[in-house]
Coordinates of C-alpha atoms in Angstrom, one line a residue:
M1 CA 32.5 -5.6 30.4
N2 CA 34.9 -4.7 26.9
Q3 CA 35.7 -0.6 27.6
D4 CA 35.3 -0.2 23.6
V5 CA 31.6 -1.1 23.4
G6 CA 31.2 2.5 24.1
Q7 CA 32.9 4.1 21.6
G8 CA 30.3 6.2 19.2
V9 CA 27.3 5.5 21.0
T10 CA 25.1 8.3 21.8
I11 CA 22.2 7.8 24.3
Y12 CA 19.0 9.8 23.0
Q13 CA 16.5 10.3 25.7
A14 CA 12.8 11.0 24.7
R15 CA 9.7 12.1 27.2
K16 CA 8.5 8.5 26.4
I17 CA 9.9 5.8 24.4
L18 CA 6.2 3.5 23.1
T19 CA 8.9 -0.1 22.5
M20 CA 6.6 -2.4 21.1
N21 CA 8.2 -4.5 23.1
P22 CA 5.7 -6.3 25.5
A23 CA 8.7 -7.8 27.7
Q24 CA 9.5 -3.6 28.1
P25 CA 6.7 -1.5 26.7
S26 CA 8.1 1.7 27.4
A27 CA 11.3 3.7 28.3
T28 CA 12.9 6.7 28.3
H29 CA 16.3 6.3 27.0
V30 CA 17.4 4.6 23.9
A31 CA 21.5 4.0 23.0
V32 CA 22.6 3.8 19.6
R33 CA 26.1 2.4 18.6
G34 CA 26.1 3.1 14.6
D35 CA 23.0 2.1 12.7
R36 CA 21.6 -0.1 15.8
I37 CA 20.2 -0.2 18.8
L38 CA 22.4 -1.1 21.7
A39 CA 20.4 -0.2 25.2
V40 CA 16.9 0.1 26.1
G41 CA 15.6 1.6 29.6
T42 CA 16.1 4.5 32.3
A43 CA 19.1 6.6 31.7
E44 CA 21.6 4.1 34.2
Q45 CA 20.8 1.0 32.0
A46 CA 21.1 3.4 28.9
A47 CA 24.4 4.4 29.8
A48 CA 25.7 1.0 31.6
W49 CA 27.1 0.2 28.0
G50 CA 30.5 2.9 29.0
D51 CA 31.1 6.5 27.6
A52 CA 28.5 8.1 26.0
R53 CA 27.3 11.2 24.4
L54 CA 23.7 12.4 25.4
D55 CA 21.0 14.0 23.2
D56 CA 17.8 15.7 24.7
R57 CA 16.5 17.2 21.6
Y58 CA 13.7 14.5 21.9
A59 CA 13.6 15.5 25.7
D60 CA 9.9 16.3 24.9
Q61 CA 9.1 13.9 22.9
I62 CA 7.6 10.5 21.9
L63 CA 9.6 7.9 20.0
M64 CA 7.9 5.2 18.9
P65 CA 9.0 2.0 16.4
G66 CA 9.7 3.8 12.5
L67 CA 6.3 3.1 11.4
V68 CA 6.4 0.1 8.8
E69 CA 3.9 0.6 5.3
G70 CA 3.5 -3.1 4.5
H71 CA 1.2 -1.8 1.2
C72 CA 1.8 0.6 -0.3
H73 CA 3.9 1.5 -4.1
L74 CA 6.4 3.8 -5.2
Y75 CA 4.2 5.9 -7.8
E76 CA 2.7 7.6 -4.9
G77 CA 6.2 9.9 -5.2
V78 CA 5.0 9.9 -9.6
V79 CA 0.9 10.9 -9.3
W80 CA 2.1 14.0 -8.1
L81 CA 4.0 14.9 -11.5
Y82 CA 0.0 14.7 -12.9
V83 CA -3.2 16.3 -12.2
Y84 CA -5.1 15.1 -8.9
V85 CA -9.1 14.5 -9.4
G86 CA -9.9 12.6 -6.9
F87 CA -13.3 13.5 -4.4
Y88 CA -11.4 14.0 -1.4
D89 CA -8.8 16.5 -0.7
R90 CA -5.8 15.5 -1.0
R91 CA -2.3 17.3 0.2
G92 CA 1.0 16.6 -1.8
P93 CA 4.6 16.2 -1.0
D94 CA 5.0 19.6 -1.0
G95 CA 2.2 20.5 1.3
T96 CA 0.1 22.0 -1.5
I97 CA -3.6 21.1 -0.6
W98 CA -5.6 19.5 -3.7
K99 CA -9.6 20.0 -3.5
G100 CA -11.5 17.3 -3.5
L101 CA -13.8 17.1 -7.2
K102 CA -17.8 16.5 -6.7
S103 CA -19.0 16.2 -10.5
V104 CA -17.8 15.0 -14.0
E105 CA -17.5 18.7 -14.5
E106 CA -15.6 19.4 -12.6
V107 CA -13.0 17.0 -13.4
V108 CA -13.1 18.3 -16.7
R109 CA -12.9 21.7 -15.9
R110 CA -9.5 21.0 -14.1
L111 CA -8.1 18.6 -16.9
S112 CA -9.0 22.0 -19.0
D113 CA -6.7 24.1 -17.2
A114 CA -4.3 21.3 -16.8
R115 CA -3.9 21.2 -20.2
K116 CA -2.6 25.2 -20.6
D117 CA 0.3 23.6 -19.5
L118 CA 0.9 20.8 -21.6
A119 CA 3.8 21.2 -23.8
P120 CA 3.3 19.9 -27.8
G121 CA 2.4 16.0 -28.1
Q122 CA 1.8 15.2 -24.2
H123 CA -0.3 13.1 -23.2
L124 CA -2.9 14.7 -20.3
I125 CA -3.1 12.1 -17.6
A126 CA -4.7 12.3 -14.0
W127 CA -5.7 10.1 -11.6
G128 CA -7.7 9.2 -8.0
F129 CA -11.1 9.5 -9.7
D130 CA -13.5 7.8 -8.8
P131 CA -17.7 7.4 -9.9
I132 CA -19.0 5.7 -7.2
Y133 CA -18.8 8.9 -5.0
L134 CA -21.2 10.1 -8.2
G135 CA -24.1 7.9 -7.8
T136 CA -25.0 6.4 -11.4
R137 CA -23.1 8.4 -13.1
R138 CA -20.1 6.5 -15.1
M139 CA -18.0 9.1 -16.6
S140 CA -17.3 8.1 -20.7
V141 CA -15.5 10.0 -24.1
Q142 CA -18.6 12.3 -24.7
D143 CA -17.5 14.0 -21.0
L144 CA -13.4 13.8 -21.7
D145 CA -13.3 14.9 -25.4
Q146 CA -14.9 17.7 -24.1
V147 CA -11.2 19.3 -22.8
P148 CA -9.9 21.1 -25.2
G149 CA -7.0 19.9 -28.1
D150 CA -6.0 16.9 -30.0
Q151 CA -3.8 15.0 -26.7
A152 CA -4.6 12.0 -25.4
V153 CA -6.9 11.9 -22.3
V154 CA -6.3 9.5 -19.0
I155 CA -7.4 9.3 -16.2
M156 CA -6.3 6.3 -13.9
H157 CA -8.9 5.9 -11.3
A158 CA -8.2 6.1 -7.3
S159 CA -7.7 1.9 -7.2
M160 CA -5.9 1.7 -10.0
H161 CA -8.1 -0.9 -11.3
L162 CA -10.0 1.2 -14.2
M163 CA -9.2 3.6 -16.1
N164 CA -11.3 6.2 -18.2
V165 CA -9.8 7.6 -21.4
N166 CA -11.1 10.1 -24.6
S167 CA -11.9 9.3 -27.9
R168 CA -7.9 10.3 -29.2
A169 CA -6.0 7.5 -26.8
L170 CA -8.6 4.8 -27.5
D171 CA -7.8 5.9 -31.5
M172 CA -3.7 6.0 -30.3
A173 CA -4.1 2.9 -28.1
G174 CA -5.7 0.7 -31.3
I175 CA -9.2 0.2 -28.7
D176 CA -12.6 0.2 -31.3
R177 CA -15.7 -1.6 -31.3
D178 CA -14.6 -4.7 -32.7
T179 CA -11.3 -5.5 -29.8
D180 CA -12.0 -8.2 -27.8
I181 CA -10.3 -8.0 -25.0
E182 CA -12.6 -8.6 -21.5
G183 CA -12.9 -5.1 -19.2
I184 CA -14.0 -2.5 -22.5
T185 CA -17.2 -0.6 -21.0
R186 CA -19.2 -0.4 -23.8
F187 CA -22.2 1.8 -25.6
P188 CA -25.4 -0.5 -26.4
N189 CA -24.4 0.4 -30.2
G190 CA -20.6 -1.2 -28.8
E191 CA -18.4 1.4 -29.3
P192 CA -16.1 1.8 -26.1
T193 CA -17.5 4.2 -23.4
G194 CA -13.8 4.8 -22.4
E195 CA -14.0 2.9 -19.5
L196 CA -11.4 0.7 -19.1
C197 CA -11.3 -2.1 -16.7
E198 CA -8.7 -4.1 -15.6
F199 CA -4.8 -4.7 -16.5
A200 CA -5.7 -6.6 -20.0
A201 CA -8.0 -3.8 -21.1
M202 CA -5.8 -1.2 -19.6
F203 CA -2.4 -2.0 -20.9
P204 CA -2.8 -0.6 -24.6
V205 CA -3.1 3.0 -24.1
V206 CA -0.8 1.8 -20.3
R207 CA 2.2 1.3 -23.4
M208 CA 1.4 4.0 -25.7
I209 CA 1.1 6.4 -23.1
G210 CA 4.9 4.6 -21.8
N211 CA 3.7 3.1 -18.1
P212 CA 5.1 5.7 -16.2
F213 CA 3.5 4.9 -12.6
R214 CA 5.5 2.1 -12.8
T215 CA 8.6 3.4 -14.8
L216 CA 9.2 6.6 -13.2
G217 CA 8.7 5.7 -9.6
Q218 CA 12.2 4.6 -9.4
T219 CA 13.5 7.7 -10.8
P220 CA 15.5 9.7 -8.1
E221 CA 13.0 12.6 -8.6
C222 CA 10.1 10.4 -7.8
L223 CA 12.3 8.4 -5.3
R224 CA 12.9 11.4 -3.4
L225 CA 9.5 13.0 -3.7
F226 CA 8.2 9.5 -2.1
S227 CA 10.7 10.0 0.6
Q228 CA 9.1 13.3 1.8
I229 CA 6.0 11.7 2.1
A230 CA 7.2 8.8 4.6
V231 CA 9.1 11.1 6.9
A232 CA 6.0 13.8 6.9
S233 CA 3.8 10.5 8.0
G234 CA 6.4 9.4 10.5
V235 CA 7.3 6.0 7.6
T236 CA 10.5 4.3 7.9
T237 CA 10.0 0.8 5.9
A238 CA 7.7 1.3 3.3
T239 CA 7.1 -1.5 0.2
D240 CA 6.7 -0.9 -3.8
L241 CA 4.2 -3.9 -3.8
V242 CA 4.5 -4.5 -7.3
N243 CA 7.7 -3.9 -9.1
E244 CA 8.4 -5.1 -12.6
L245 CA 12.3 -5.4 -12.1
H246 CA 13.5 -3.8 -14.8
E247 CA 17.7 -3.7 -14.3
D248 CA 17.7 0.1 -15.0
S249 CA 14.7 0.3 -12.6
I250 CA 16.6 -1.1 -9.9
R251 CA 19.6 0.3 -10.9
S252 CA 18.5 3.2 -9.6
L253 CA 16.5 1.7 -6.7
T254 CA 19.5 0.8 -5.7
Q255 CA 22.3 3.8 -6.1
V256 CA 19.4 6.4 -4.5
T257 CA 18.5 4.5 -1.3
R258 CA 22.8 3.4 -0.6
A259 CA 22.9 7.4 -0.2
E260 CA 23.0 8.2 3.6
D261 CA 20.7 10.9 3.8
F262 CA 17.8 8.9 2.0
P263 CA 15.4 8.5 4.8
L264 CA 13.4 5.1 4.2
R265 CA 14.3 1.6 3.4
I266 CA 12.3 0.2 0.8
V267 CA 11.0 -3.6 0.0
P268 CA 10.3 -4.5 -3.6
A269 CA 7.4 -7.0 -4.5
A270 CA 8.2 -8.8 -7.9
S271 CA 5.8 -8.9 -9.9
G272 CA 4.2 -12.5 -10.5
I273 CA 1.0 -10.6 -13.1
L274 CA 4.1 -9.6 -15.2
F275 CA 6.0 -13.3 -15.5
G276 CA 2.3 -15.2 -15.3
R277 CA 3.4 -18.8 -15.4
D278 CA 6.5 -18.2 -16.7
V279 CA 7.8 -18.5 -12.9
E280 CA 11.0 -19.8 -13.8
A281 CA 11.5 -16.6 -15.0
C282 CA 10.1 -14.5 -12.5
L283 CA 12.6 -16.5 -10.1
S284 CA 16.1 -16.5 -11.8
K285 CA 15.4 -12.2 -12.7
L286 CA 14.5 -12.5 -8.7
D287 CA 17.7 -14.2 -7.9
Q288 CA 20.2 -11.6 -9.6
L289 CA 19.1 -8.7 -8.8
K290 CA 18.6 -9.7 -5.4
R291 CA 23.3 -8.9 -5.6
N292 CA 21.6 -5.3 -5.3
N293 CA 20.0 -6.0 -1.6
H294 CA 21.8 -3.9 1.6
D295 CA 20.3 -2.3 4.5
K296 CA 17.7 -0.1 2.4
L297 CA 17.0 -2.3 0.3
R298 CA 14.9 -6.0 0.6
L299 CA 14.2 -7.4 -2.8
G300 CA 12.9 -11.2 -2.8
I301 CA 8.9 -11.0 -2.2
V302 CA 6.6 -11.2 -5.3
K303 CA 3.4 -10.5 -5.5
L304 CA 0.4 -12.1 -6.7
V305 CA -3.2 -10.2 -8.1
V306 CA -5.5 -12.5 -7.7
D307 CA -9.2 -10.1 -8.2
G308 CA -9.8 -6.4 -8.7
S309 CA -11.4 -3.7 -6.6
I310 CA -14.3 -3.8 -4.7
Q311 CA -15.5 -0.4 -5.8
G312 CA -14.7 -0.9 -9.4
F313 CA -16.8 -3.7 -8.9
T314 CA -14.1 -6.1 -10.6
A315 CA -13.4 -8.1 -7.4
R316 CA -14.3 -11.5 -7.1
V317 CA -17.5 -11.9 -4.9
L318 CA -19.5 -15.4 -3.3
W319 CA -22.4 -15.5 -3.7
P320 CA -25.3 -13.4 -3.2
G321 CA -22.7 -11.5 -5.3
Y322 CA -23.0 -7.5 -5.2
Y323 CA -25.8 -6.0 -3.4
N324 CA -26.3 -3.8 -6.7
G325 CA -27.1 -6.5 -8.7
A326 CA -23.4 -5.5 -10.6
P327 CA -22.1 -8.6 -12.5
N328 CA -19.4 -10.7 -10.9
G329 CA -15.8 -9.0 -11.0
I330 CA -12.6 -9.8 -13.2
W331 CA -10.1 -12.1 -12.5
I332 CA -6.7 -11.1 -12.8
I333 CA -5.3 -14.7 -12.8
S334 CA -7.7 -17.6 -13.4
P335 CA -8.4 -20.3 -10.3
E336 CA -7.0 -22.4 -13.7
D337 CA -3.8 -21.2 -13.8
L338 CA -3.3 -20.4 -10.1
P339 CA -2.5 -23.3 -7.8
Y340 CA 0.3 -23.9 -10.4
I341 CA 1.4 -20.4 -10.0
V342 CA 1.8 -20.7 -5.9
E343 CA 2.9 -24.0 -6.2
Q344 CA 5.8 -22.9 -7.8
Y345 CA 7.3 -20.0 -5.5
H346 CA 5.9 -21.7 -3.2
R347 CA 8.0 -24.7 -3.4
A348 CA 11.1 -22.6 -4.7
G349 CA 11.0 -21.0 -0.7
V350 CA 9.6 -17.4 -1.8
Q351 CA 7.0 -15.4 0.3
L352 CA 4.3 -14.7 -1.4
H353 CA 1.7 -11.5 -1.3
I354 CA -1.3 -12.0 -2.9
H355 CA -4.1 -9.6 -3.7
T356 CA -7.6 -10.8 -3.0
N357 CA -10.6 -8.5 -2.3
G358 CA -13.8 -10.4 -2.8
D359 CA -14.5 -13.4 -0.7
E360 CA -14.6 -15.9 -3.4
A361 CA -11.0 -14.4 -4.8
T362 CA -9.9 -15.5 -0.8
E363 CA -12.1 -18.4 -1.2
V364 CA -9.7 -19.8 -4.3
T365 CA -6.9 -18.6 -2.9
L366 CA -6.9 -20.2 0.2
D367 CA -7.3 -23.7 -2.1
A368 CA -4.5 -22.7 -4.1
I369 CA -2.3 -22.2 -1.2
E370 CA -3.4 -25.3 1.2
R371 CA -2.7 -27.4 -1.9
A372 CA 0.8 -26.2 -2.2
L373 CA 1.2 -26.7 1.7
T374 CA -0.2 -30.1 1.7
L375 CA 2.6 -31.2 -1.5
Y376 CA 5.1 -28.9 -0.2
P377 CA 4.5 -28.7 3.5
R378 CA 7.1 -25.7 5.1
F379 CA 7.5 -24.0 7.6
D380 CA 7.6 -20.1 8.8
H381 CA 6.5 -19.5 5.2
R382 CA 4.5 -16.2 5.9
H383 CA 2.8 -16.3 3.0
T384 CA 0.5 -12.9 2.9
L385 CA -3.1 -12.5 1.7
Q386 CA -3.0 -8.5 0.8
H387 CA -6.2 -6.4 1.8
C388 CA -8.4 -9.9 2.3
Q389 CA -11.3 -7.4 2.7
M390 CA -14.4 -9.5 2.8
A391 CA -12.9 -12.9 4.5
S392 CA -15.6 -14.3 5.9
P393 CA -15.1 -16.1 10.1
A394 CA -14.8 -19.5 7.8
Q395 CA -12.1 -18.3 5.9
Y396 CA -10.3 -17.0 8.6
R397 CA -10.3 -19.8 10.5
R398 CA -8.4 -21.2 7.3
I399 CA -6.4 -19.0 7.1
A400 CA -5.1 -19.3 10.9
K401 CA -5.3 -23.5 10.0
L402 CA -2.5 -22.7 7.0
G403 CA -0.3 -20.0 9.1
L404 CA -1.0 -16.6 6.7
C405 CA -0.7 -13.3 7.9
V406 CA -2.9 -11.0 6.8
N407 CA -2.5 -7.1 5.7
L408 CA -6.3 -5.2 5.8
F409 CA -7.5 -2.3 3.9
S410 CA -8.5 -0.7 6.9
N411 CA -8.6 2.5 4.9
H412 CA -11.4 1.4 3.1
I413 CA -13.8 1.5 5.9
F414 CA -13.5 5.6 6.1
Y415 CA -13.4 5.8 1.8
W416 CA -15.7 3.6 0.6
G417 CA -17.8 2.1 4.0
D418 CA -20.5 4.2 2.7
A419 CA -20.5 3.2 -0.6
H420 CA -19.6 -0.5 -0.2
V421 CA -23.0 -0.4 2.7
E422 CA -25.1 1.2 0.1
M423 CA -24.0 -0.1 -3.2
T424 CA -21.8 -3.1 -3.4
M425 CA -21.7 -5.2 -0.2
G426 CA -24.9 -4.0 1.9
P427 CA -24.8 -4.0 5.4
D428 CA -24.1 -7.3 6.8
R429 CA -21.1 -7.8 4.6
A430 CA -19.8 -4.4 5.4
N431 CA -20.0 -4.4 8.6
R432 CA -18.1 -7.6 8.5
M433 CA -15.0 -5.7 6.0
N434 CA -11.6 -5.5 7.0
S435 CA -11.9 -7.6 10.6
C436 CA -9.1 -7.0 12.0
A437 CA -10.5 -7.7 15.7
T438 CA -11.7 -11.3 14.0
A439 CA -7.6 -12.0 13.1
Q440 CA -6.5 -10.9 16.3
S441 CA -9.0 -13.1 18.5
M442 CA -7.8 -16.6 15.8
G443 CA -4.0 -15.6 16.1
I444 CA -3.6 -14.5 12.8
P445 CA -0.5 -11.9 12.7
F446 CA -1.7 -9.3 10.7
A447 CA -1.2 -5.5 9.6
I448 CA -3.6 -2.5 8.1
H449 CA -2.2 -0.1 5.0
S450 CA -3.2 2.7 2.9
D451 CA -2.1 0.9 0.0
A452 CA -0.9 4.2 -1.1
P453 CA -1.3 6.5 -3.5
I454 CA -5.0 4.6 -3.7
T455 CA -5.4 6.3 0.1
P456 CA -2.4 8.3 1.4
L457 CA 0.5 7.4 3.0
A458 CA -0.3 8.2 6.9
P459 CA -0.1 4.5 9.3
L460 CA -1.6 6.5 12.4
F461 CA -4.5 7.2 9.9
T462 CA -4.7 3.7 9.1
A463 CA -4.4 2.9 12.3
W464 CA -7.1 5.3 13.4
C465 CA -9.8 3.7 11.0
A466 CA -9.1 0.2 12.9
V467 CA -10.1 1.8 15.8
N468 CA -12.9 4.2 15.0
R469 CA -14.1 1.8 11.7
R470 CA -16.0 5.0 10.8
T471 CA -16.7 6.0 7.5
A472 CA -16.6 9.5 5.5
S473 CA -20.4 10.2 6.8
G474 CA -19.9 9.3 10.5
R475 CA -21.0 5.6 10.3
V476 CA -19.4 3.7 12.7
L477 CA -19.0 -0.4 10.7
G478 CA -18.4 -3.3 12.3
E479 CA -18.3 -1.8 16.6
S480 CA -17.5 -5.6 17.4
E481 CA -14.4 -5.5 15.0
R482 CA -12.2 -2.6 16.4
L483 CA -8.8 -3.0 17.7
S484 CA -7.5 -0.9 20.7
V485 CA -5.1 2.2 20.4
A486 CA -1.9 0.1 21.5
D487 CA -3.1 -2.9 19.0
A488 CA -3.4 -0.9 16.2
L489 CA 0.0 0.9 17.1
R490 CA 1.4 -2.4 17.5
T491 CA 0.2 -3.3 13.1
I492 CA 1.6 -0.6 11.5
T493 CA 5.1 -1.7 13.3
L494 CA 5.7 -4.9 14.4
G495 CA 2.8 -6.5 12.9
A496 CA 3.3 -5.3 9.6
A497 CA 7.4 -6.4 9.7
Y498 CA 6.6 -9.8 10.8
T499 CA 4.3 -10.0 7.5
L500 CA 7.4 -8.7 5.7
G501 CA 9.7 -10.8 7.3
M502 CA 11.6 -8.1 9.1
D503 CA 10.6 -8.3 12.8
D504 CA 13.9 -9.4 13.6
E505 CA 15.3 -5.7 12.3
I506 CA 12.4 -3.2 12.6
G507 CA 9.1 -3.0 14.5
S508 CA 10.1 -2.6 17.8
V509 CA 12.5 -0.8 19.9
E510 CA 14.6 -3.4 20.7
I511 CA 18.4 -4.6 21.4
G512 CA 20.1 -5.4 17.8
K513 CA 17.1 -3.5 16.0
Y514 CA 18.0 -0.6 13.6
A515 CA 17.6 2.8 15.5
D516 CA 14.5 3.3 13.4
F517 CA 12.0 6.2 15.7
C518 CA 9.2 8.1 14.5
V519 CA 9.3 10.8 16.8
L520 CA 5.6 12.3 18.0
D521 CA 4.6 15.4 20.0
S522 CA 2.8 13.4 22.0
D523 CA 1.6 10.0 23.3
P524 CA -1.0 8.4 21.4
L525 CA -1.7 6.0 23.8
E526 CA -3.1 8.9 25.4
A527 CA -5.1 10.8 23.0
P528 CA -8.8 9.5 22.8
P529 CA -8.9 7.5 20.0
E530 CA -11.1 9.3 17.9
A531 CA -7.7 12.0 18.0
L532 CA -5.3 8.7 17.0
K533 CA -5.4 10.4 13.2
D534 CA -3.8 13.6 14.9
V535 CA -0.7 12.8 16.6
A536 CA 1.5 14.8 15.0
I537 CA 4.4 13.8 13.0
A538 CA 8.0 15.7 13.9
G539 CA 10.4 13.5 11.8
T540 CA 12.2 10.1 12.2
M541 CA 15.4 8.2 12.8
V542 CA 16.6 5.4 10.4
G543 CA 19.9 3.9 11.7
G544 CA 20.6 6.0 14.0
R545 CA 20.2 9.0 11.5
A546 CA 17.9 11.9 11.9
F547 CA 14.8 13.7 9.8
D548 CA 12.8 16.5 10.6
V549 CA 9.3 17.1 8.4
P550 CA 9.6 20.0 6.8
G551 CA 9.3 23.3 8.6
R552 CA 9.6 21.3 11.8
G553 CA 13.0 22.3 12.2

């Protein structure tokens, strides 16, 4: 043994370590040297490398791999600068509980109160609204024009695929009865209602307000807010799954993440939507910006968005369509353009993460990927279908054959499951939504996610959704698609790491990987499945540096 190897080694003792390594499922000690794991096992095994310092701060707690959120957005740290108007209660980064609002009238009252704090000329921006919880009631300019003042009022829906605005915002953005853009909802007389569906229709307003959700997400203030939420959720690696690659934003992101006290690894995905068919421009910019990569910043993947939101009725679905008879959704990337775009990124060796909510979008995407793989076979490409909520068993068989990964939106089962049964999909198809057990049985690499801020960043809650499959009303959707607790924990650690191409660095407690841990007060494997979401998180460790949840120590 090299006698110098033991220099600077710390051995952490825990009540139990859940490793996610099937060859060694549990341990009690882990040795860390620098930012890497040196040894895992018993006290004797961890000390085998020589002199080391014993740290027993976790002696009464559980360690597991740092949680990996494979689909979220940095603007989870931005939204809290604005007014929350969602249906469910929501906890902010400072611990404040914002009460959910159950009617349009309650939303208007909260906005009217918030307007008092606006600076002159400032827009009133809110987020989290979803009309699907209000039955057939739709918000319109007639509602938002009740908010006092002459400011623009802009409400992003929970899905971020729709928005509602007041008349002033329509005027400032130049949207009127003659505007010819798909997704502008209209009154019978042809005038816009103020509900704008999908990116093309929302773009004039987004441009008018300065696109704060995308641009502010990488400011130091919002990155710190995001990291606070991540630590409280046990997350040590998170994605930013649509990044427009603005150089000043990447510069800020690089500087903030390089700080030793920044508690998070971030994996941004370049926005393929922004570049459209100009794939070469995206690849060139991405190649240039990848020079900023370091141990806590990993640029390289690309995100495409094919369709919209199921609960917003903008996802593309196969026959028999939406359960309530709503018209089919909106193509974000057309079926004509998709094969070319996929082929170009695939041929360049890029890993694609592709948003497909509806089963028609999934079908078109599978066709495009199969074509690209036929033309340019590529081993271990790890292209990942994101959300992939409505995939049928036949589509899962194609996914397996093509060597794809899926990252399923399990939180949808709780937040929108009842609406999917009653309005969007109907009972049969709702039962197959986010089919984790099907993916597992077919050997498809898969993860589960929150899509924060669409739903809260909280992987243990996401795992609870996959284990229990309970809606907000308590209904069980697709009992046969439930996962065991152990399998669900794997999806938010090693499973998510695999979809990011980082399973050799994170996702399990193994020698040579980063010393990234989630610290728990109790063992989730010993908790009843229905209590998984209630397992308390005490903190994290990232690269051997400990971070406590505020108020915990």
